[in-house]
Coordinates of C-alpha atoms and ligand atoms in Angstrom, one line a residue:
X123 CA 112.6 240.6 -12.7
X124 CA 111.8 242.8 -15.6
X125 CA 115.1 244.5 -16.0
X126 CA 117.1 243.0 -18.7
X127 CA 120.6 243.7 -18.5
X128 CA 122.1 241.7 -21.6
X129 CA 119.7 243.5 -23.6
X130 CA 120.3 246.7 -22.3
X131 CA 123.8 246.3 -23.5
X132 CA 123.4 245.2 -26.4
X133 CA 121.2 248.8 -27.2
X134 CA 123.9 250.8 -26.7
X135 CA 125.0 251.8 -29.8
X136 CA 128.8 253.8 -29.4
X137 CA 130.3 254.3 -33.3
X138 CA 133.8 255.7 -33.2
X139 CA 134.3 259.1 -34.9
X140 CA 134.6 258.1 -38.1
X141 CA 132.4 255.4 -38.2
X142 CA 133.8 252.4 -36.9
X143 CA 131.7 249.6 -35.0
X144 CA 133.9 250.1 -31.9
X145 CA 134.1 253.5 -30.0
X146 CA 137.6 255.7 -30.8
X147 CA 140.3 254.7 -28.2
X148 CA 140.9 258.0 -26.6
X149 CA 145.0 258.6 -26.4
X150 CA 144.7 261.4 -24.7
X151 CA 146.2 262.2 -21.0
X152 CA 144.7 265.9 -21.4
X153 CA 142.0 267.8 -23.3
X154 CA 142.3 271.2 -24.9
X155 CA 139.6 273.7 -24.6
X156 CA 138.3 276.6 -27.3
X157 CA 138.3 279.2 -24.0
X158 CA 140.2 279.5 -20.8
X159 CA 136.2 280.2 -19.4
X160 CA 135.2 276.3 -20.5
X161 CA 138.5 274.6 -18.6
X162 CA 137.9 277.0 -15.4
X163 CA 134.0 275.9 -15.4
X164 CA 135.1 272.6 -15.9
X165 CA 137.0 272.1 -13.1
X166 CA 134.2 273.7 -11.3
X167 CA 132.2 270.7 -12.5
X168 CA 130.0 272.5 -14.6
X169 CA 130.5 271.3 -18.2
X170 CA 128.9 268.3 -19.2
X171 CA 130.4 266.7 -22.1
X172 CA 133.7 268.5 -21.8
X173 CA 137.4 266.4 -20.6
X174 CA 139.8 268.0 -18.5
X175 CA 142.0 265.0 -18.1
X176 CA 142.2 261.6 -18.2
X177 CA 142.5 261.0 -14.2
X178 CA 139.4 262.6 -13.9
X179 CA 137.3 260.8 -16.9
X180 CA 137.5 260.3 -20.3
X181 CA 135.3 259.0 -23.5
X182 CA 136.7 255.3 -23.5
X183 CA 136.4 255.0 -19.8
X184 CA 132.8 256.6 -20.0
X185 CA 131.9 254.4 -22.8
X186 CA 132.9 251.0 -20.9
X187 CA 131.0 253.0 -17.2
X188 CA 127.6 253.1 -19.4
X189 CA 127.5 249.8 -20.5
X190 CA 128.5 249.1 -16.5
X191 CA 125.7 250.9 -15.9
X192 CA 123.6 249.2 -18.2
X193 CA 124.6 245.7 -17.0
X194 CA 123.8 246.5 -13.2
X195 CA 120.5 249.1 -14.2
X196 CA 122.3 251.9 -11.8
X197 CA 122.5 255.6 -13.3
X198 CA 125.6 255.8 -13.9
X199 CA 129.1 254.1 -13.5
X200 CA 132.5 255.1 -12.9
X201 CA 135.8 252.4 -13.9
X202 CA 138.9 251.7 -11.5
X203 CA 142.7 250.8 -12.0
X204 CA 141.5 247.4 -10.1
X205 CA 138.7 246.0 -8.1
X206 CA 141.0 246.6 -5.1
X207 CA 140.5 250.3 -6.2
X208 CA 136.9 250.6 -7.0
X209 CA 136.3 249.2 -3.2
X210 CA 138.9 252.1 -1.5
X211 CA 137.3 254.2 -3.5
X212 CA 134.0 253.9 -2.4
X213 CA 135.3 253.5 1.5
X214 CA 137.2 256.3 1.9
X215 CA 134.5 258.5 -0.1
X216 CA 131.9 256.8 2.7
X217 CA 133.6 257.2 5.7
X218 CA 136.1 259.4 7.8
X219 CA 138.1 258.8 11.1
X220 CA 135.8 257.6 14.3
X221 CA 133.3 255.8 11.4
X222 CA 132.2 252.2 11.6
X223 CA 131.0 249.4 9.1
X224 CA 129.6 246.5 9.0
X225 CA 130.8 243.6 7.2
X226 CA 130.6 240.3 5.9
X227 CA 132.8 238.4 7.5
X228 CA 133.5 236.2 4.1
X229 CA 134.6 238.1 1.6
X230 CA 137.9 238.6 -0.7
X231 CA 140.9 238.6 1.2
X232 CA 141.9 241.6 0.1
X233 CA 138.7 243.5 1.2
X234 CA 139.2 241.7 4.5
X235 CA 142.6 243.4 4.7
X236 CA 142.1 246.6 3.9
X237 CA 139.2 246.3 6.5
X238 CA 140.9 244.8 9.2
X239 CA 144.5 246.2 9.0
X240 CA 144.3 249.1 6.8
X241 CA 141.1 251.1 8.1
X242 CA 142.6 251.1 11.6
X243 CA 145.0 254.0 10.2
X244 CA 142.2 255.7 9.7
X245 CA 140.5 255.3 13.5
X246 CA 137.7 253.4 10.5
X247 CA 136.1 250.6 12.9
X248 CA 134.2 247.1 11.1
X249 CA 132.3 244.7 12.6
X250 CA 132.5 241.4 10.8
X251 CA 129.2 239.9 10.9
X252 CA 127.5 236.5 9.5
X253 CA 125.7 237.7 6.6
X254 CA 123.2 235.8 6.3
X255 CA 121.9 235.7 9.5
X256 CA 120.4 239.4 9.0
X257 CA 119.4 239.8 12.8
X258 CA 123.1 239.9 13.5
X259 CA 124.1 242.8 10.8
X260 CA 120.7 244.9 12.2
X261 CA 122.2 244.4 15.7
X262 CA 126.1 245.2 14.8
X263 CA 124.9 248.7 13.5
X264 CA 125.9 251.7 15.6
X265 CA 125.4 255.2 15.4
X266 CA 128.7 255.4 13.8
X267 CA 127.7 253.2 10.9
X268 CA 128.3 254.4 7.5
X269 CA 127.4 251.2 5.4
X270 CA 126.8 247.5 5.6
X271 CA 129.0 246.1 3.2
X272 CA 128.9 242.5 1.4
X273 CA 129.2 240.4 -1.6
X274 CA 126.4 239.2 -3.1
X275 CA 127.9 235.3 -3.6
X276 CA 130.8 235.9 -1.3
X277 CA 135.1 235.0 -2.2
X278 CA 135.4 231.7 -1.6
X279 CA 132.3 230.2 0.7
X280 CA 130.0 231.2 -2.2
X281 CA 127.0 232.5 0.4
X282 CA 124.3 234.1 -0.7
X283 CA 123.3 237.7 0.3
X284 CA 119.8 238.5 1.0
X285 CA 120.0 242.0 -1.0
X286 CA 116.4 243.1 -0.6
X287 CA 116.5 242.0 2.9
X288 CA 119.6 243.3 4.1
X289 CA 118.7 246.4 1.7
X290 CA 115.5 246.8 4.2
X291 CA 117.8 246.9 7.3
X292 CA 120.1 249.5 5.5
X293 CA 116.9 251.7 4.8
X294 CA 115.5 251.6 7.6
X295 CA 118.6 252.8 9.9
X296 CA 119.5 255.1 6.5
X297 CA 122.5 253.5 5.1
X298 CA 123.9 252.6 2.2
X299 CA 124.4 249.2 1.0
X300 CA 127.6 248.5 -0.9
X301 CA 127.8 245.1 -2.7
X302 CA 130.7 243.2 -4.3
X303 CA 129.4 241.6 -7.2
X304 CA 132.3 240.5 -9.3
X305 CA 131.3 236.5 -8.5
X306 CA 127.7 236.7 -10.1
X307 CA 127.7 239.1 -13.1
X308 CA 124.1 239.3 -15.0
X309 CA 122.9 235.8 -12.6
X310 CA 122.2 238.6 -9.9
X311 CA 121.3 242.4 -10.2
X312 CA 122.0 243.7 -6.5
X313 CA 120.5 247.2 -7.9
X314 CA 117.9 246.2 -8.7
X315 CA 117.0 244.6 -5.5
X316 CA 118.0 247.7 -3.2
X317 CA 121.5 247.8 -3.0
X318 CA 122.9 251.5 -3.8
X319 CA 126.3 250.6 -4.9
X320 CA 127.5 248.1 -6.8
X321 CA 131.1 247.1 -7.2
X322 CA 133.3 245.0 -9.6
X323 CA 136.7 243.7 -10.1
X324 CA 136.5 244.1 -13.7
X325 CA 139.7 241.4 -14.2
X326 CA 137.3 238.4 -13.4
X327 CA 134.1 237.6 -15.6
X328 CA 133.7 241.0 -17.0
X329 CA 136.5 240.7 -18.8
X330 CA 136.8 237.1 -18.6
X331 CA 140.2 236.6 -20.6
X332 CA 142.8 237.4 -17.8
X333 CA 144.6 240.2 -19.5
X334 CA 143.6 243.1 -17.6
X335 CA 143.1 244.3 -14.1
X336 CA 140.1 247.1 -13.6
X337 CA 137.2 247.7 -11.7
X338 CA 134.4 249.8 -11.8
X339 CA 132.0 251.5 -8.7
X340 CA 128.1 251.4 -10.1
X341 CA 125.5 253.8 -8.5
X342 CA 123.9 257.1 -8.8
X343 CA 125.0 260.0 -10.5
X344 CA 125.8 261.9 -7.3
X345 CA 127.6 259.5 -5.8
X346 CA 129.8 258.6 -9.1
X347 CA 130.2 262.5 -9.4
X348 CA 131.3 262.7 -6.0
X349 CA 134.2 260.7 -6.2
X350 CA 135.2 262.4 -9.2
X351 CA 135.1 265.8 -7.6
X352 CA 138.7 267.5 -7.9
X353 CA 139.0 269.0 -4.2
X354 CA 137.4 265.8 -2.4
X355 CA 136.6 263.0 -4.8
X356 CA 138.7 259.6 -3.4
X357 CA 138.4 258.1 -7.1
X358 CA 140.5 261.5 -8.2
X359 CA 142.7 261.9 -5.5
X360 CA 143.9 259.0 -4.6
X361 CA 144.5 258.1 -8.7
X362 CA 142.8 254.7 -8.9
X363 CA 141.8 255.6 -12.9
X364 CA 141.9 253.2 -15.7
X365 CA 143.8 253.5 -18.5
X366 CA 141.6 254.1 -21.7
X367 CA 143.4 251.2 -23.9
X368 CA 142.1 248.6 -21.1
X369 CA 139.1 250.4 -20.9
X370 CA 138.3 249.8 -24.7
X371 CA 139.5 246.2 -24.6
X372 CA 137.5 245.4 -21.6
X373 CA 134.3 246.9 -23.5
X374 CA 134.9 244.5 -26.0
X375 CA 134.9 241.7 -24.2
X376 CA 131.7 242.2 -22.4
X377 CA 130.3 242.1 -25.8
X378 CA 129.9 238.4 -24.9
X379 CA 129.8 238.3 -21.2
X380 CA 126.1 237.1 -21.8
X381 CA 127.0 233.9 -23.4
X382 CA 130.2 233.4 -21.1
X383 CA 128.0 233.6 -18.0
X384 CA 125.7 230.9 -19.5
X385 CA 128.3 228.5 -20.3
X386 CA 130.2 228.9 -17.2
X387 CA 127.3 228.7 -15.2
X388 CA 125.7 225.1 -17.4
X389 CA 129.4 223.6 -16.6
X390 CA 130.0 224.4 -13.1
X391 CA 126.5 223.3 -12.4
X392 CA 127.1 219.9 -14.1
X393 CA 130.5 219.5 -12.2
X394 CA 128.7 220.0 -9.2
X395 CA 126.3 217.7 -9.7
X396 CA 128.5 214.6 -10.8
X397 CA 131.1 215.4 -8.1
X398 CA 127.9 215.7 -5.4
X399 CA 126.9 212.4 -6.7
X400 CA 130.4 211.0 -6.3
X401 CA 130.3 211.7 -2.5
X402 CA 132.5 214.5 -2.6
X403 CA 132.4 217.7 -0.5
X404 CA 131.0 220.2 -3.1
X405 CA 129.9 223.4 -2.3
X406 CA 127.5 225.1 -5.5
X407 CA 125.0 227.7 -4.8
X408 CA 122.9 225.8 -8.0
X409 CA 122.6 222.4 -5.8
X410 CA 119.6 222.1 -3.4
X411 CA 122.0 221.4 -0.9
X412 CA 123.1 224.8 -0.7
X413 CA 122.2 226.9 2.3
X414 CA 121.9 229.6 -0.2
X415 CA 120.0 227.8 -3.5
X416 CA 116.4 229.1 -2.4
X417 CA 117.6 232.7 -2.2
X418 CA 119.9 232.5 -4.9
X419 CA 116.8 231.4 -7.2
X420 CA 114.4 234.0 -5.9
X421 CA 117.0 236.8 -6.5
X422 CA 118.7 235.7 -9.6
X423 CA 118.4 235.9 -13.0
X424 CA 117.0 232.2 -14.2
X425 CA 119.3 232.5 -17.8
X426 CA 122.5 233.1 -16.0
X427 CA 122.0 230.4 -13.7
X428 CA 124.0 229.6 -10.5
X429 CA 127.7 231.1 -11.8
X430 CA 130.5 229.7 -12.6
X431 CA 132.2 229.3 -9.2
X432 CA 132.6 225.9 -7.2
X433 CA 134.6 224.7 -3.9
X434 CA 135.6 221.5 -3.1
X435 CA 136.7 220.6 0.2
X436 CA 139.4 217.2 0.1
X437 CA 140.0 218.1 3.9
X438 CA 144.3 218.5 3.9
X439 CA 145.8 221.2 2.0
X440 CA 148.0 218.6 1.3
X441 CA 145.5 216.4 -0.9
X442 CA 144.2 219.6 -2.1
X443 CA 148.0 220.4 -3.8
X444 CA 148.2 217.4 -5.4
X445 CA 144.9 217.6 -6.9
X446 CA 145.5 220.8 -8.1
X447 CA 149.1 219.5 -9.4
X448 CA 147.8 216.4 -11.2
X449 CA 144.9 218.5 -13.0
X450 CA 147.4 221.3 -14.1
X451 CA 149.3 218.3 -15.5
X452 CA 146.7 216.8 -17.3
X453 CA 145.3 220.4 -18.9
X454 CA 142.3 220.3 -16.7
X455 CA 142.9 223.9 -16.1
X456 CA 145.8 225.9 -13.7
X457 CA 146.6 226.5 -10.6
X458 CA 146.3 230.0 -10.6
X459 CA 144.0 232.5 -8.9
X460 CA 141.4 234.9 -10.0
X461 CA 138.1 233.7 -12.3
X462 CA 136.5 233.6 -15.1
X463 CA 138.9 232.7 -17.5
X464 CA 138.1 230.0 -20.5
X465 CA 140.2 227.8 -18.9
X466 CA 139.3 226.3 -15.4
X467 CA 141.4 228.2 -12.6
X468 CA 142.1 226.3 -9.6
X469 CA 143.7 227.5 -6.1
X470 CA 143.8 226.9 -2.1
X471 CA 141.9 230.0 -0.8
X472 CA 143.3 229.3 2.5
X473 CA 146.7 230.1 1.4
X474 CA 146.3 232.3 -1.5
X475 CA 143.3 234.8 -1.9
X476 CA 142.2 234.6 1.3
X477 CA 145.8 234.0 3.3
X478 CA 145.4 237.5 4.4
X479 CA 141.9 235.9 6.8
X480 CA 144.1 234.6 10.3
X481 CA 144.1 231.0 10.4
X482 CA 141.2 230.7 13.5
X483 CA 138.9 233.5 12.0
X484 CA 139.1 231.2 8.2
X485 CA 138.4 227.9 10.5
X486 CA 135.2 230.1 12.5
X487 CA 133.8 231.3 9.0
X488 CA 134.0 227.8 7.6
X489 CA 136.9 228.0 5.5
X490 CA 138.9 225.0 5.4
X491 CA 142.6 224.2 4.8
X492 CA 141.9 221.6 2.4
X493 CA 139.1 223.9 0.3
X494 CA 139.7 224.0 -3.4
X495 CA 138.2 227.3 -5.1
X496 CA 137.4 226.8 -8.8
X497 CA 136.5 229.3 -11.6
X498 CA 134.8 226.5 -14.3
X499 CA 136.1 227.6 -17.7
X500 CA 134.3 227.3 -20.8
X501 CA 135.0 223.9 -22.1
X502 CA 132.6 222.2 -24.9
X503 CA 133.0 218.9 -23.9
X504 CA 132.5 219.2 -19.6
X505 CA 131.8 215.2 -19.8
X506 CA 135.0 214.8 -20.8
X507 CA 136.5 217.6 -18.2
X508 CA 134.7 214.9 -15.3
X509 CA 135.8 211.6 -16.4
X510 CA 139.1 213.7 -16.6
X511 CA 139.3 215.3 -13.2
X512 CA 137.2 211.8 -11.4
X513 CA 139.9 209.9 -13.0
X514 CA 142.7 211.9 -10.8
X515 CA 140.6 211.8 -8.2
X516 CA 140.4 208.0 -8.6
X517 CA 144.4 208.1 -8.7
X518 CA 144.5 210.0 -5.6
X519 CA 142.2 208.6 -3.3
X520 CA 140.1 211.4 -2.8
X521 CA 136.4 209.9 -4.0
X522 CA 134.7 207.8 -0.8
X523 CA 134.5 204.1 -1.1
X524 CA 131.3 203.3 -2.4
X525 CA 129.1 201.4 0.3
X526 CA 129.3 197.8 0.0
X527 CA 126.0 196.3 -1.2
X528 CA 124.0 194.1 1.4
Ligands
PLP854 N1 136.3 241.5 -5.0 C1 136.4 240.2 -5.2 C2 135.2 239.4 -4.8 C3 137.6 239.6 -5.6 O1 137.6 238.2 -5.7 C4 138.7 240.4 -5.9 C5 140.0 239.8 -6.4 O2 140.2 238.6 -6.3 C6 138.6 241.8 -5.8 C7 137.4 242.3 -5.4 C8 139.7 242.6 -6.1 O3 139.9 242.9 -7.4 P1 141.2 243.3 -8.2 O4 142.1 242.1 -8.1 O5 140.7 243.6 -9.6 O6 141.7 244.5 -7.5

């Protein structure tokens, strides 16, 4: 792929007014204009360059939306409150009562949710489908569809989306495909392989040091413009804006997201290995074992590698806790959700992020009471981190007895 997205955010150049290697925080809740002509033509969405109010946009947020934009090659980007209100955003703006979508049927439980539960307020019908058999989300599209919606390394199963494939399907029957791609910033580029939005929860790797909670809908100017739009944008009306403080902190950290990514991605990769080797159940999308490791090296981006997400499955929820407890204990990381922290974040997707999934549709999409999600933190010494986390393993019971020797 020719497109390169660390580079093209490190060319943006943003000085602050007077000077200053970071862009001006704007404090600003409202904007005052020379003429009562320029705030009328405004809100009619025909000045460029002017703010109204901070709901609608403002410089920091634009600031951290082009370097967005930069990092998934889309036109233009728009940031959230939350991931949570990037995705509703984009729904509601898609779709209206009597609609349809189709879905992966593994993704964040939250999404799943709002999918399920919330959308029926709406007379919004989805049909969860398995996403990687593409045959199946070509045949759950009806003439109600309004988008086939997925994420591109999915929350907590880690599959891989076809993008360009399922991007063909979505072309063909003239839809749009939305993608989630908060597990695999820079290592895949779902615009850049047909999808025409592109989502984030910001809070993950983007921002990488759990402080914040944001999210950010990347994708065409019209589209971004559209859900801006005073009389019938969902990203105006129903208030999901960031704050511009979070907005300049964010775009500070993603300064380094490049070199995050990398590391994250060389130490889940070596965990996964050694704990594959040990006989465990590990699920990585950078092992051959993966159902997903062909794809995910056609489509990726080779310096990012395979992210920095791993499952283990120890089979009882119960093992599973005291795993997590006896890691916690040891600073191996916490038991906490969300990713891509420096530290390693460890939780029972089961019963946490994905609780909201009922208990026979997690066991018929492969999700296991006994799975352990981690988000691999940045630590130097990762040799250390698997003697460390073998050793409670050992303690536990949870590696296989090795085969006796004939
Ligand atoms: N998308 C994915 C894949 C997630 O894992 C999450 C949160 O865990 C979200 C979206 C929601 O993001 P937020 O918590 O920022 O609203």
């Amino acid at each position: 792929m020719d497109y390169n997205a660390s580079n093209a955010i490190q060319d943006l150049h943003n000085f602050g007014e007077f000077g200053g290697v970071n862009p001006s925080i704007s404090d600003s809740s409202t904007y005052t204009f020379l003429s009562a002509k320029t705030m009328f033509d405004t809100f009619e969405g025909n000045t460029e360059g002017c703010y109204l109010y901070s709901r609608h946009s403002s410089p920091s947020n634009l600031y951290l939306g082009e370097a967005l934009a930069a990092l998934e090659g889309t036109e233009t980007a728009n940031v959230t409150a939350s991931g949570m209100g990037a995705i509703t955003a984009v729904i509601l703006q898609l779709c209206s009562s009597g609609d349809h979508i189709v879905s992966s049927r593994t993704i964040y439980g939250g999404t799943y949710a709002f999918f399920k539960n919330f959308l029926r307020r709406f007379n919004i019908a989805v049909s969860f489908v398995d996403i990687t058999d593409e045959q199946a989300v070509a045949d759950a599209i009806t003439k109600n569809t309004r988008m086939v919606y997925c994420e591109a390394v999915s929350n907590p199963l880690l599959e891989v989306a076809d993008i360009a494939a399922l991007s063909k399907i979505c072309r063909d029957a003239d839809l749009p495909l939305v993608v989630d791609n908060t597990f695999s910033p820079l290592s895949i580029a779902p615009a850049r392989l047909g999808a025409d939005i592109v989502i984030h929860s910001l809070t993950k790797f983007i921002n990488g040091t759990s402080d914040a909670v944001a999210g950010a809908v990347c994708g065409t100017k019209e589209f971004c413009l559209s859900l801006k739009d005073v009389n019938n944008g969902a990203g105006m009306l129903l208030g999901s804006t960031l704050d511009s403080l979070r907005a300049a902190s964010i775009l500070k950290n993603m300064r380094t997201l490049h070199l995050r990514m990398q590391k994250h991605s060389e130490n889940a990769l070596f965990l996964a290995q050694k704990f594959e080797a040990d006989g465990l159940r590990v699920v990585y999308p950078g092992l051959p074992s993966h159902p997903g490791h062909k794809l995910m090296k056609e489509q990726g981006v080779p310096e990012f590698g395979f992210g920095g997400i791993l499952t283990l499955d120890v089979q009882t929820p119960e093992k599973a806790n005291a795993l997590m407890e006896i890691m916690q204990a040891r600073n191996l990381g916490y038991l906490a959700v969300s990713l891509g922290f420096y530290k390693t974040l460890f939780s029972a997707p089961g019963s946490s992020t994905s609780s909201e999934i009922p208990e026979d549709e997690q066991g018929a999409m492969g999700l296991s009471s006994g799975l352990i999600r981690f988000s691999i933190g940045l630590d130097s010494d990762i040799e250390r981190t698997y003697r460390e986390m073998k050793a409670c393993m050992e303690e536990l019971q949870l590696l296989p007895a090795k085969k006796e020797l004939v």
